[in-house]
Short mmCIF file of C-alpha atoms in Angstrom, two decimals:
data_model
loop_
_atom_site.label_atom_id
_atom_site.label_comp_id
_atom_site.label_asym_id
_atom_site.label_seq_id
_atom_site.Cartn_x
_atom_site.Cartn_y
_atom_site.Cartn_z
CA MET B 298 18.48 6.28 0.85
CA LEU B 299 18.91 8.09 4.36
CA GLU B 300 21.70 10.11 3.17
CA ASP B 301 18.87 12.49 1.64
CA PHE B 302 18.36 13.43 5.18
CA HIS B 303 21.22 15.31 5.22
CA ASP B 304 21.43 17.19 1.90
CA VAL B 305 19.82 20.61 2.34
CA ALA B 306 19.80 21.26 -0.74
CA TRP B 307 17.48 18.37 -1.33
CA LEU B 308 15.30 18.65 1.82
CA ALA B 309 14.90 22.75 1.08
CA LYS B 310 14.25 21.43 -2.66
CA THR B 311 11.27 18.61 -1.45
CA ARG B 312 10.13 20.88 1.46
CA ALA B 313 9.54 23.58 -1.00
CA GLU B 314 7.69 21.46 -3.38
CA GLY B 315 5.66 20.18 -0.90
CA ASP B 316 6.74 17.02 -1.83
CA VAL B 317 5.96 14.69 0.97
CA ASN B 318 6.34 10.79 -1.12
CA ALA B 319 9.74 12.20 -1.50
CA TRP B 320 10.06 11.79 2.06
CA LEU B 321 8.47 8.34 2.06
CA ALA B 322 10.29 6.76 -0.57
CA ARG B 323 13.46 7.36 1.72
CA LEU B 324 11.95 5.91 5.18
CA PRO B 325 11.96 1.60 4.67
CA TYR B 326 9.43 1.74 7.37
CA ALA B 327 6.80 3.57 5.46
CA ARG B 328 7.47 2.02 2.32
CA HIS B 329 7.27 -1.46 4.04
CA ILE B 330 3.42 -0.26 5.15
CA GLY B 331 2.52 1.12 1.50
CA ILE B 332 1.63 4.91 2.96
CA ASP B 333 1.60 7.77 0.75
CA ALA B 334 0.22 11.17 0.65
CA ILE B 335 -1.76 13.04 -1.88
CA PRO B 336 -2.94 17.41 -1.30
CA ASP B 337 -6.16 17.38 0.79
CA PRO B 338 -8.97 17.84 -1.28
CA ASP B 339 -9.86 21.48 0.93
CA GLY B 340 -6.38 22.95 0.19
CA GLU B 341 -5.68 22.52 3.94
CA GLY B 342 -2.37 20.14 3.67
CA VAL B 343 -1.94 16.75 3.47
CA LEU B 344 -4.01 13.84 3.44
CA TYR B 345 -2.16 10.01 4.41
CA ARG B 346 -3.39 7.15 3.08
CA LEU B 347 -2.38 3.14 4.24
CA ALA B 348 -2.68 0.75 1.81
CA PRO B 349 -4.77 -2.24 2.41
CA ALA B 350 -2.22 -5.04 2.68
CA PRO B 351 -2.39 -8.00 4.95
CA HIS B 352 0.78 -7.33 6.52
CA ASN B 353 -1.08 -3.87 7.88
CA ILE B 354 -3.82 -5.61 9.90
CA GLY B 355 -3.51 -6.46 12.92
CA ASN B 356 -5.41 -8.87 15.79
CA VAL B 357 -9.09 -7.42 14.51
CA LEU B 358 -10.00 -9.44 18.29
CA LEU B 359 -8.60 -6.88 20.20
CA PRO B 360 -9.90 -3.58 20.18
CA ALA B 361 -7.78 -0.54 19.33
CA LEU B 362 -8.49 3.67 19.87
CA HIS B 363 -7.95 3.75 15.77
CA GLY B 364 -11.36 1.30 15.16
CA GLU B 365 -14.52 2.04 14.60
CA SER B 366 -15.85 0.14 16.80
CA SER B 367 -14.07 0.97 19.84
CA LEU B 368 -15.04 5.32 19.41
CA PRO B 369 -17.46 5.24 16.96
CA SER B 370 -18.48 8.86 17.31
CA TRP B 371 -14.51 10.01 17.48
CA LYS B 372 -12.67 11.05 14.05
CA PRO B 373 -8.84 11.58 14.51
CA PRO B 374 -7.08 14.18 12.78
CA VAL B 375 -5.81 13.47 9.10
CA ARG B 376 -4.38 16.82 8.51
CA TRP B 377 -0.71 17.29 8.76
CA THR B 378 -0.04 21.49 7.72
#
């Protein structure tokens, strides 16, 4: 799996195709947390999704920068181009 990242032809092919999920599928931690990528409906890049899973939920009693309750007016950027 990780050996694909040393395969220049595979890297070039998946990059040309914009196949971010092919890259994510080869990263053990990305597979563990269930992250995937979908094309941005606005055509401006890629949107990343994190699958809802019990092992992805932290301590809900602790404040976090990414939590809606701590910064309700701030929305983090989700596009990667």
